[in-house]
Amino acid sequence: MKISSNFDSGNCKVISADSHDNIQLEIRTDTNSDKFQWFHFRLTGAEGYPCRIKILNAGMAAYPSWDDYRAVASYDRISWFRVPTSYKDGVLIINHTPEYNSIFYAYFAPYTYEQHLKLISTAQHSDLCVLEIIGETIQGRDIDMITVGSPDDYKKKVWIIARQHPGETMAEWFMQGLMARLFDEDDAVTRLLLEKAVFYLVPNMNIDGGIAGNIRFNAAGVDLNRAWAEPSLKSSPEVYYVKKYMENTGVDLFLDIHGDETLPYNFVSGIEGVPAYNSRLEDLCKTFVNDWLLINPDFQDTIKYPINEPGKANLTIASKNVAQTFNCPAFTIEMPFKDNKDMPDMIFGWSPERAIKFGESVLHPIMQVVNKL
Ligand code: ZN
């Protein structure tokens, strides 16, 4: 029996793997950080054995909210299903009998760098799409941006970014769905939108962190979603280059895609506490939210983060900072690691497939506001 994690987005430390019913692991910290949460490892040689895998330091994770959480597993790295998981006295326990020699377990279905490169490389086949490298990460990897639709002064500028927090992989699954629909020239919503808007998309903001198996930080140990007030070329180049590009294009609507470790729902976090917030922005944000509620039962607006008091928003956060800088509607979009409690799926929980559909669906509320931006 062997446990390994020395691969793209792998994360775990083996404490003991002598006996299948007492496998002891720890999650290692994000790069240059003391925080941790994301795990992803491979177990081989335990086919047919009832395994009891203990993650000993789960109680000290960044978000130790493991109630109702079930880990995911995959034999083929395509289908990721949920496995029985419990949490007691700070230890997360996965009880599972592998049916094959090799099995992967993870916090959520991974979205590897290879998958990212494939997403980007496939996108360039669309005539609607232009690919640009807008800069490099801390470790010298390309930061890919895709423009969809031909830019024109009269068109609205819609910016959508994902995976500032690299372990929130559902965000890139969401982007995959959104992009596929944007490239579908037979889709009426897309056709109308591209007459009126240009889309600037950054499907993976934190490539180094993703490869390293981090939950939240980049290679310099910076939380990119707290770096928007003063992005630094040295420690947060990913934000620096995107914000610089935004200053050239302008922004009329901004979406920042995330996953939430705690709440078992899809929801948005808005810009109520931003100093620039006014009745125009309020009206646009309400139109967006109400339309999404109407067209997608996977979205709800009841259980979410507390709304900021007027003027009290944290302007280091992307959505608040962009709303304030460009006087435009902006949202942080959150999906669950667990499941959507309103519409649970016992086999897969919240899954890549559902995140893809959710991403496709967001074009409809964008269409509802685009004329008023
Ligand atoms: Zn996040």
GROMACS .gro file of C-alpha atoms and ligand atoms in nm:
model
  374
    1MET     CA    1   0.000   0.000   0.000
    2LYS     CA    2   0.131   0.345  -0.089
    3ILE     CA    3   0.011   0.704  -0.062
    4SER     CA    4   0.159   0.973  -0.285
    5SER     CA    5   0.092   1.337  -0.368
    6ASN     CA    6   0.393   1.438  -0.573
    7PHE     CA    7   0.190   1.554  -0.876
    8ASP     CA    8   0.007   1.862  -1.003
    9SER     CA    9  -0.217   1.995  -0.721
   10GLY     CA   10  -0.123   1.707  -0.490
   11ASN     CA   11  -0.120   1.777  -0.118
   12CYS     CA   12  -0.075   1.549   0.181
   13LYS     CA   13   0.193   1.433   0.424
   14VAL     CA   14   0.200   1.068   0.520
   15ILE     CA   15   0.230   1.013   0.895
   16SER     CA   16   0.157   0.640   0.882
   17ALA     CA   17   0.037   0.406   0.607
   18ASP     CA   18   0.118   0.068   0.758
   19SER     CA   19  -0.233  -0.061   0.796
   20HIS     CA   20  -0.536   0.002   0.572
   21ASP     CA   21  -0.768   0.062   0.866
   22ASN     CA   22  -0.545   0.326   1.024
   23ILE     CA   23  -0.396   0.545   0.750
   24GLN     CA   24  -0.278   0.870   0.908
   25LEU     CA   25  -0.220   1.182   0.699
   26GLU     CA   26  -0.179   1.555   0.742
   27ILE     CA   27  -0.247   1.840   0.500
   28ARG     CA   28   0.062   2.051   0.440
   29THR     CA   29   0.049   2.430   0.445
   30ASP     CA   30   0.011   2.659   0.143
   31THR     CA   31   0.335   2.795  -0.002
   32ASN     CA   32   0.488   3.058   0.231
   33SER     CA   33   0.186   3.041   0.459
   34ASP     CA   34   0.069   2.865   0.775
   35LYS     CA   35  -0.284   2.806   0.636
   36PHE     CA   36  -0.402   2.481   0.479
   37GLN     CA   37  -0.722   2.308   0.364
   38TRP     CA   38  -0.682   2.151   0.017
   39PHE     CA   39  -0.588   1.783   0.001
   40HIS     CA   40  -0.538   1.558  -0.301
   41PHE     CA   41  -0.355   1.226  -0.290
   42ARG     CA   42  -0.331   0.886  -0.454
   43LEU     CA   43  -0.374   0.556  -0.276
   44THR     CA   44  -0.247   0.239  -0.444
   45GLY     CA   45  -0.239  -0.123  -0.334
   46ALA     CA   46  -0.553  -0.120  -0.120
   47GLU     CA   47  -0.802  -0.272  -0.365
   48GLY     CA   48  -1.079  -0.451  -0.178
   49TYR     CA   49  -0.960  -0.341   0.168
   50PRO     CA   50  -1.192  -0.130   0.384
   51CYS     CA   51  -0.969   0.175   0.433
   52ARG     CA   52  -0.993   0.421   0.718
   53ILE     CA   53  -0.804   0.735   0.618
   54LYS     CA   54  -0.756   0.993   0.894
   55ILE     CA   55  -0.656   1.352   0.823
   56LEU     CA   56  -0.515   1.434   1.164
   57ASN     CA   57  -0.483   1.813   1.137
   58ALA     CA   58  -0.824   1.883   0.977
   59GLY     CA   59  -0.937   2.064   1.292
   60MET     CA   60  -0.662   2.322   1.247
   61ALA     CA   61  -0.744   2.388   0.880
   62ALA     CA   62  -0.825   2.741   0.762
   63TYR     CA   63  -1.200   2.659   0.763
   64PRO     CA   64  -1.255   2.369   1.007
   65SER     CA   65  -1.621   2.348   0.911
   66TRP     CA   66  -1.627   1.980   0.814
   67ASP     CA   67  -1.987   1.902   0.916
   68ASP     CA   68  -2.190   1.776   0.618
   69TYR     CA   69  -1.869   1.752   0.416
   70ARG     CA   70  -1.783   1.441   0.212
   71ALA     CA   71  -1.450   1.397   0.032
   72VAL     CA   72  -1.442   1.314  -0.340
   73ALA     CA   73  -1.270   1.016  -0.500
   74SER     CA   74  -1.194   0.905  -0.855
   75TYR     CA   75  -1.043   0.604  -1.029
   76ASP     CA   76  -1.016   0.761  -1.373
   77ARG     CA   77  -0.967   1.130  -1.272
   78ILE     CA   78  -1.276   1.215  -1.478
   79SER     CA   79  -1.565   1.108  -1.257
   80TRP     CA   80  -1.532   1.232  -0.896
   81PHE     CA   81  -1.785   1.078  -0.657
   82ARG     CA   82  -1.842   1.140  -0.287
   83VAL     CA   83  -1.721   0.892  -0.024
   84PRO     CA   84  -1.835   0.840   0.338
   85THR     CA   85  -1.661   1.102   0.552
   86SER     CA   86  -1.697   1.196   0.917
   87TYR     CA   87  -1.537   1.451   1.147
   88LYS     CA   88  -1.463   1.397   1.514
   89ASP     CA   89  -1.225   1.556   1.765
   90GLY     CA   90  -1.040   1.754   1.499
   91VAL     CA   91  -0.985   1.452   1.272
   92LEU     CA   92  -1.146   1.405   0.930
   93ILE     CA   93  -1.205   1.036   0.859
   94ILE     CA   94  -1.268   0.887   0.514
   95ASN     CA   95  -1.409   0.531   0.522
   96HIS     CA   96  -1.390   0.371   0.182
   97THR     CA   97  -1.308   0.040   0.013
   98PRO     CA   98  -1.129   0.101  -0.320
   99GLU     CA   99  -1.253  -0.119  -0.606
  100TYR     CA  100  -0.932  -0.079  -0.806
  101ASN     CA  101  -0.562  -0.067  -0.734
  102SER     CA  102  -0.524   0.308  -0.786
  103ILE     CA  103  -0.762   0.570  -0.646
  104PHE     CA  104  -0.738   0.946  -0.594
  105TYR     CA  105  -0.900   1.134  -0.307
  106ALA     CA  106  -0.939   1.513  -0.297
  107TYR     CA  107  -1.111   1.803  -0.122
  108PHE     CA  108  -1.302   1.876  -0.445
  109ALA     CA  109  -1.265   1.763  -0.809
  110PRO     CA  110  -0.924   1.905  -0.909
  111TYR     CA  111  -0.875   2.132  -1.209
  112THR     CA  112  -0.511   2.076  -1.298
  113TYR     CA  113  -0.270   2.300  -1.490
  114GLU     CA  114  -0.292   2.056  -1.781
  115GLN     CA  115  -0.671   2.099  -1.784
  116HIS     CA  116  -0.624   2.476  -1.771
  117LEU     CA  117  -0.387   2.468  -2.071
  118LYS     CA  118  -0.637   2.254  -2.259
  119LEU     CA  119  -0.921   2.497  -2.178
  120ILE     CA  120  -0.717   2.791  -2.307
  121SER     CA  121  -0.582   2.610  -2.613
  122THR     CA  122  -0.929   2.490  -2.714
  123ALA     CA  123  -1.073   2.839  -2.671
  124GLN     CA  124  -0.847   2.986  -2.937
  125HIS     CA  125  -1.023   2.771  -3.199
  126SER     CA  126  -1.326   2.995  -3.166
  127ASP     CA  127  -1.327   3.283  -3.415
  128LEU     CA  128  -1.481   3.495  -3.142
  129CYS     CA  129  -1.183   3.460  -2.912
  130VAL     CA  130  -0.842   3.627  -2.879
  131LEU     CA  131  -0.584   3.481  -2.640
  132GLU     CA  132  -0.325   3.702  -2.471
  133ILE     CA  133  -0.054   3.642  -2.214
  134ILE     CA  134  -0.085   3.948  -1.991
  135GLY     CA  135   0.205   3.872  -1.759
  136GLU     CA  136   0.381   3.607  -1.553
  137THR     CA  137   0.315   3.459  -1.213
  138ILE     CA  138   0.569   3.462  -0.929
  139GLN     CA  139   0.713   3.134  -1.059
  140GLY     CA  140   0.720   3.253  -1.420
  141ARG     CA  141   0.408   3.089  -1.559
  142ASP     CA  142   0.186   3.258  -1.818
  143ILE     CA  143  -0.122   3.447  -1.701
  144ASP     CA  144  -0.376   3.379  -1.975
  145MET     CA  145  -0.653   3.620  -2.065
  146ILE     CA  146  -0.920   3.557  -2.325
  147THR     CA  147  -1.118   3.830  -2.497
  148VAL     CA  148  -1.448   3.715  -2.643
  149GLY     CA  149  -1.615   3.939  -2.901
  150SER     CA  150  -1.464   4.225  -3.097
  151PRO     CA  151  -1.396   4.530  -2.881
  152ASP     CA  152  -1.579   4.849  -2.977
  153ASP     CA  153  -1.631   5.175  -2.790
  154TYR     CA  154  -2.007   5.131  -2.768
  155LYS     CA  155  -1.981   4.779  -2.623
  156LYS     CA  156  -1.994   4.712  -2.249
  157LYS     CA  157  -1.686   4.563  -2.087
  158VAL     CA  158  -1.764   4.252  -1.882
  159TRP     CA  159  -1.472   4.117  -1.677
  160ILE     CA  160  -1.489   3.770  -1.520
  161ILE     CA  161  -1.201   3.616  -1.326
  162ALA     CA  162  -1.170   3.289  -1.131
  163ARG     CA  163  -0.947   3.093  -0.892
  164GLN     CA  164  -0.780   3.377  -0.708
  165HIS     CA  165  -0.806   3.112  -0.437
  166PRO     CA  166  -0.653   2.820  -0.623
  167GLY     CA  167  -0.806   2.535  -0.421
  168GLU     CA  168  -1.153   2.664  -0.514
  169THR     CA  169  -1.141   2.459  -0.832
  170MET     CA  170  -1.517   2.473  -0.890
  171ALA     CA  171  -1.448   2.830  -1.007
  172GLU     CA  172  -1.260   2.707  -1.315
  173TRP     CA  173  -1.526   2.443  -1.386
  174PHE     CA  174  -1.771   2.738  -1.378
  175MET     CA  175  -1.551   2.925  -1.629
  176GLN     CA  176  -1.538   2.619  -1.854
  177GLY     CA  177  -1.920   2.619  -1.876
  178LEU     CA  178  -1.942   2.994  -1.924
  179MET     CA  179  -1.681   2.989  -2.201
  180ALA     CA  180  -1.839   2.697  -2.386
  181ARG     CA  181  -2.167   2.887  -2.399
  182LEU     CA  182  -1.996   3.210  -2.506
  183PHE     CA  183  -1.839   3.025  -2.801
  184ASP     CA  184  -2.172   2.871  -2.905
  185GLU     CA  185  -2.277   3.082  -3.200
  186ASP     CA  186  -2.618   2.910  -3.207
  187ASP     CA  187  -2.705   3.026  -2.856
  188ALA     CA  188  -2.943   3.322  -2.870
  189VAL     CA  189  -2.834   3.464  -2.534
  190THR     CA  190  -2.471   3.460  -2.647
  191ARG     CA  191  -2.553   3.616  -2.983
  192LEU     CA  192  -2.738   3.903  -2.821
  193LEU     CA  193  -2.471   3.952  -2.554
  194LEU     CA  194  -2.185   3.967  -2.801
  195GLU     CA  195  -2.364   4.239  -2.996
  196LYS     CA  196  -2.366   4.450  -2.684
  197ALA     CA  197  -2.063   4.346  -2.481
  198VAL     CA  198  -1.705   4.224  -2.489
  199PHE     CA  199  -1.594   3.965  -2.233
  200TYR     CA  200  -1.252   3.971  -2.071
  201LEU     CA  201  -1.190   3.636  -1.900
  202VAL     CA  202  -0.911   3.517  -1.672
  203PRO     CA  203  -1.004   3.154  -1.595
  204ASN     CA  204  -0.716   3.093  -1.354
  205MET     CA  205  -0.571   3.382  -1.153
  206ASN     CA  206  -0.348   3.170  -0.931
  207ILE     CA  207  -0.171   2.909  -1.140
  208ASP     CA  208   0.129   2.861  -0.908
  209GLY     CA  209  -0.098   2.805  -0.609
  210GLY     CA  210  -0.307   2.553  -0.800
  211ILE     CA  211  -0.009   2.342  -0.901
  212ALA     CA  212   0.129   2.359  -0.545
  213GLY     CA  213  -0.195   2.224  -0.398
  214ASN     CA  214  -0.270   2.548  -0.208
  215ILE     CA  215  -0.616   2.642  -0.090
  216ARG     CA  216  -0.582   3.020  -0.083
  217PHE     CA  217  -0.238   3.172  -0.143
  218ASN     CA  218  -0.004   3.234  -0.436
  219ALA     CA  219   0.364   3.131  -0.444
  220ALA     CA  220   0.460   3.438  -0.239
  221GLY     CA  221   0.210   3.349   0.033
  222VAL     CA  222  -0.026   3.634  -0.069
  223ASP     CA  223  -0.405   3.607  -0.064
  224LEU     CA  224  -0.475   3.761  -0.406
  225ASN     CA  225  -0.829   3.852  -0.303
  226ARG     CA  226  -0.684   4.087  -0.040
  227ALA     CA  227  -0.434   4.248  -0.277
  228TRP     CA  228  -0.656   4.471  -0.493
  229ALA     CA  229  -0.601   4.802  -0.311
  230GLU     CA  230  -0.226   4.797  -0.385
  231PRO     CA  231  -0.132   4.506  -0.610
  232SER     CA  232   0.242   4.451  -0.619
  233LEU     CA  233   0.449   4.337  -0.914
  234LYS     CA  234   0.673   4.157  -0.666
  235SER     CA  235   0.425   3.968  -0.451
  236SER     CA  236   0.089   3.976  -0.636
  237PRO     CA  237   0.173   4.013  -1.009
  238GLU     CA  238  -0.142   3.816  -1.097
  239VAL     CA  239  -0.361   4.100  -0.965
  240TYR     CA  240  -0.120   4.374  -1.078
  241TYR     CA  241  -0.142   4.277  -1.447
  242VAL     CA  242  -0.518   4.221  -1.449
  243LYS     CA  243  -0.591   4.552  -1.279
  244LYS     CA  244  -0.357   4.734  -1.517
  245TYR     CA  245  -0.541   4.582  -1.814
  246MET     CA  246  -0.874   4.679  -1.661
  247GLU     CA  247  -0.757   5.039  -1.642
  248ASN     CA  248  -0.705   5.033  -2.020
  249THR     CA  249  -1.037   4.873  -2.111
  250GLY     CA  250  -1.261   5.007  -1.834
  251VAL     CA  251  -1.507   4.779  -1.654
  252ASP     CA  252  -1.890   4.788  -1.675
  253LEU     CA  253  -1.959   4.463  -1.488
  254PHE     CA  254  -1.724   4.243  -1.284
  255LEU     CA  255  -1.767   3.887  -1.157
  256ASP     CA  256  -1.510   3.707  -0.939
  257ILE     CA  257  -1.569   3.332  -0.909
  258HIS     CA  258  -1.498   3.140  -0.585
  259GLY     CA  259  -1.591   2.840  -0.372
  260ASP     CA  260  -1.699   2.864  -0.009
  261GLU     CA  261  -1.560   2.609   0.236
  262THR     CA  262  -1.840   2.647   0.489
  263LEU     CA  263  -2.184   2.726   0.343
  264PRO     CA  264  -2.362   2.449   0.149
  265TYR     CA  265  -2.522   2.690  -0.100
  266ASN     CA  266  -2.458   2.896  -0.412
  267PHE     CA  267  -2.472   3.267  -0.339
  268VAL     CA  268  -2.323   3.605  -0.420
  269SER     CA  269  -2.149   3.863  -0.206
  270GLY     CA  270  -2.232   4.215  -0.322
  271ILE     CA  271  -2.103   4.570  -0.299
  272GLU     CA  272  -2.347   4.730  -0.054
  273GLY     CA  273  -2.064   4.860   0.167
  274VAL     CA  274  -1.866   5.025  -0.113
  275PRO     CA  275  -1.853   5.410  -0.088
  276ALA     CA  276  -1.961   5.443  -0.455
  277TYR     CA  277  -2.277   5.234  -0.393
  278ASN     CA  278  -2.587   5.425  -0.500
  279SER     CA  279  -2.937   5.363  -0.632
  280ARG     CA  280  -2.811   5.295  -0.986
  281LEU     CA  281  -2.574   5.020  -0.868
  282GLU     CA  282  -2.838   4.887  -0.629
  283ASP     CA  283  -3.089   4.860  -0.912
  284LEU     CA  284  -2.840   4.683  -1.142
  285CYS     CA  285  -2.734   4.437  -0.871
  286LYS     CA  286  -3.096   4.357  -0.782
  287THR     CA  287  -3.187   4.299  -1.148
  288PHE     CA  288  -2.894   4.058  -1.182
  289VAL     CA  289  -2.975   3.862  -0.865
  290ASN     CA  290  -3.350   3.846  -0.932
  291ASP     CA  291  -3.301   3.716  -1.282
  292TRP     CA  292  -3.056   3.446  -1.171
  293LEU     CA  293  -3.304   3.338  -0.900
  294LEU     CA  294  -3.572   3.308  -1.164
  295ILE     CA  295  -3.379   3.101  -1.415
  296ASN     CA  296  -3.161   2.874  -1.199
  297PRO     CA  297  -3.290   2.687  -0.889
  298ASP     CA  298  -2.926   2.608  -0.794
  299PHE     CA  299  -2.888   2.977  -0.702
  300GLN     CA  300  -3.034   3.132  -0.386
  301ASP     CA  301  -3.003   3.466  -0.210
  302THR     CA  302  -3.110   3.386   0.146
  303ILE     CA  303  -2.807   3.222   0.305
  304LYS     CA  304  -2.492   3.426   0.237
  305TYR     CA  305  -2.232   3.648   0.404
  306PRO     CA  306  -2.355   3.937   0.621
  307ILE     CA  307  -2.411   4.252   0.414
  308ASN     CA  308  -2.154   4.527   0.484
  309GLU     CA  309  -2.270   4.849   0.648
  310PRO     CA  310  -2.261   5.152   0.413
  311GLY     CA  311  -1.901   5.258   0.355
  312LYS     CA  312  -1.761   4.961   0.549
  313ALA     CA  313  -1.664   4.730   0.260
  314ASN     CA  314  -1.311   4.587   0.254
  315LEU     CA  315  -1.165   4.752  -0.055
  316THR     CA  316  -0.874   4.508  -0.074
  317ILE     CA  317  -1.127   4.249  -0.203
  318ALA     CA  318  -1.154   4.229  -0.583
  319SER     CA  319  -1.529   4.279  -0.627
  320LYS     CA  320  -1.546   4.573  -0.384
  321ASN     CA  321  -1.232   4.734  -0.522
  322VAL     CA  322  -1.340   4.706  -0.886
  323ALA     CA  323  -1.691   4.835  -0.805
  324GLN     CA  324  -1.539   5.136  -0.629
  325THR     CA  325  -1.270   5.203  -0.892
  326PHE     CA  326  -1.495   5.169  -1.197
  327ASN     CA  327  -1.830   5.264  -1.044
  328CYS     CA  328  -1.982   4.941  -1.175
  329PRO     CA  329  -2.184   4.646  -1.041
  330ALA     CA  330  -1.963   4.361  -0.915
  331PHE     CA  331  -2.013   4.031  -0.736
  332THR     CA  332  -1.809   3.763  -0.567
  333ILE     CA  333  -1.983   3.440  -0.673
  334GLU     CA  334  -1.954   3.151  -0.427
  335MET     CA  335  -2.023   2.780  -0.483
  336PRO     CA  336  -2.011   2.506  -0.216
  337PHE     CA  337  -1.743   2.246  -0.155
  338LYS     CA  338  -2.014   2.037   0.012
  339ASP     CA  339  -2.340   2.037  -0.180
  340ASN     CA  340  -2.630   2.266  -0.254
  341LYS     CA  341  -2.842   2.179   0.050
  342ASP     CA  342  -3.158   2.295  -0.133
  343MET     CA  343  -3.103   2.038  -0.411
  344PRO     CA  344  -2.866   1.770  -0.278
  345ASP     CA  345  -2.705   1.501  -0.491
  346MET     CA  346  -2.618   1.196  -0.281
  347ILE     CA  347  -2.363   1.053  -0.525
  348PHE     CA  348  -2.172   1.357  -0.646
  349GLY     CA  349  -2.266   1.648  -0.418
  350TRP     CA  350  -2.180   1.983  -0.578
  351SER     CA  351  -1.979   1.867  -0.878
  352PRO     CA  352  -1.783   1.985  -1.183
  353GLU     CA  353  -2.085   1.911  -1.402
  354ARG     CA  354  -2.312   2.127  -1.187
  355ALA     CA  355  -2.054   2.407  -1.168
  356ILE     CA  356  -2.029   2.398  -1.550
  357LYS     CA  357  -2.409   2.435  -1.581
  358PHE     CA  358  -2.406   2.711  -1.321
  359GLY     CA  359  -2.141   2.896  -1.522
  360GLU     CA  360  -2.346   2.861  -1.842
  361SER     CA  361  -2.648   3.004  -1.665
  362VAL     CA  362  -2.481   3.328  -1.549
  363LEU     CA  363  -2.495   3.468  -1.903
  364HIS     CA  364  -2.871   3.514  -1.864
  365PRO     CA  365  -2.859   3.763  -1.573
  366ILE     CA  366  -2.575   3.942  -1.755
  367MET     CA  367  -2.809   3.979  -2.053
  368GLN     CA  368  -3.074   4.128  -1.823
  369VAL     CA  369  -2.844   4.409  -1.707
  370VAL     CA  370  -2.627   4.470  -2.015
  371ASN     CA  371  -2.851   4.744  -2.162
  372LYS     CA  372  -2.848   4.935  -1.836
  373LEU     CA  373  -2.475   4.921  -1.764
  374ZN      ZN  374  -1.237   3.228  -0.237
   0.00000   0.00000   0.00000
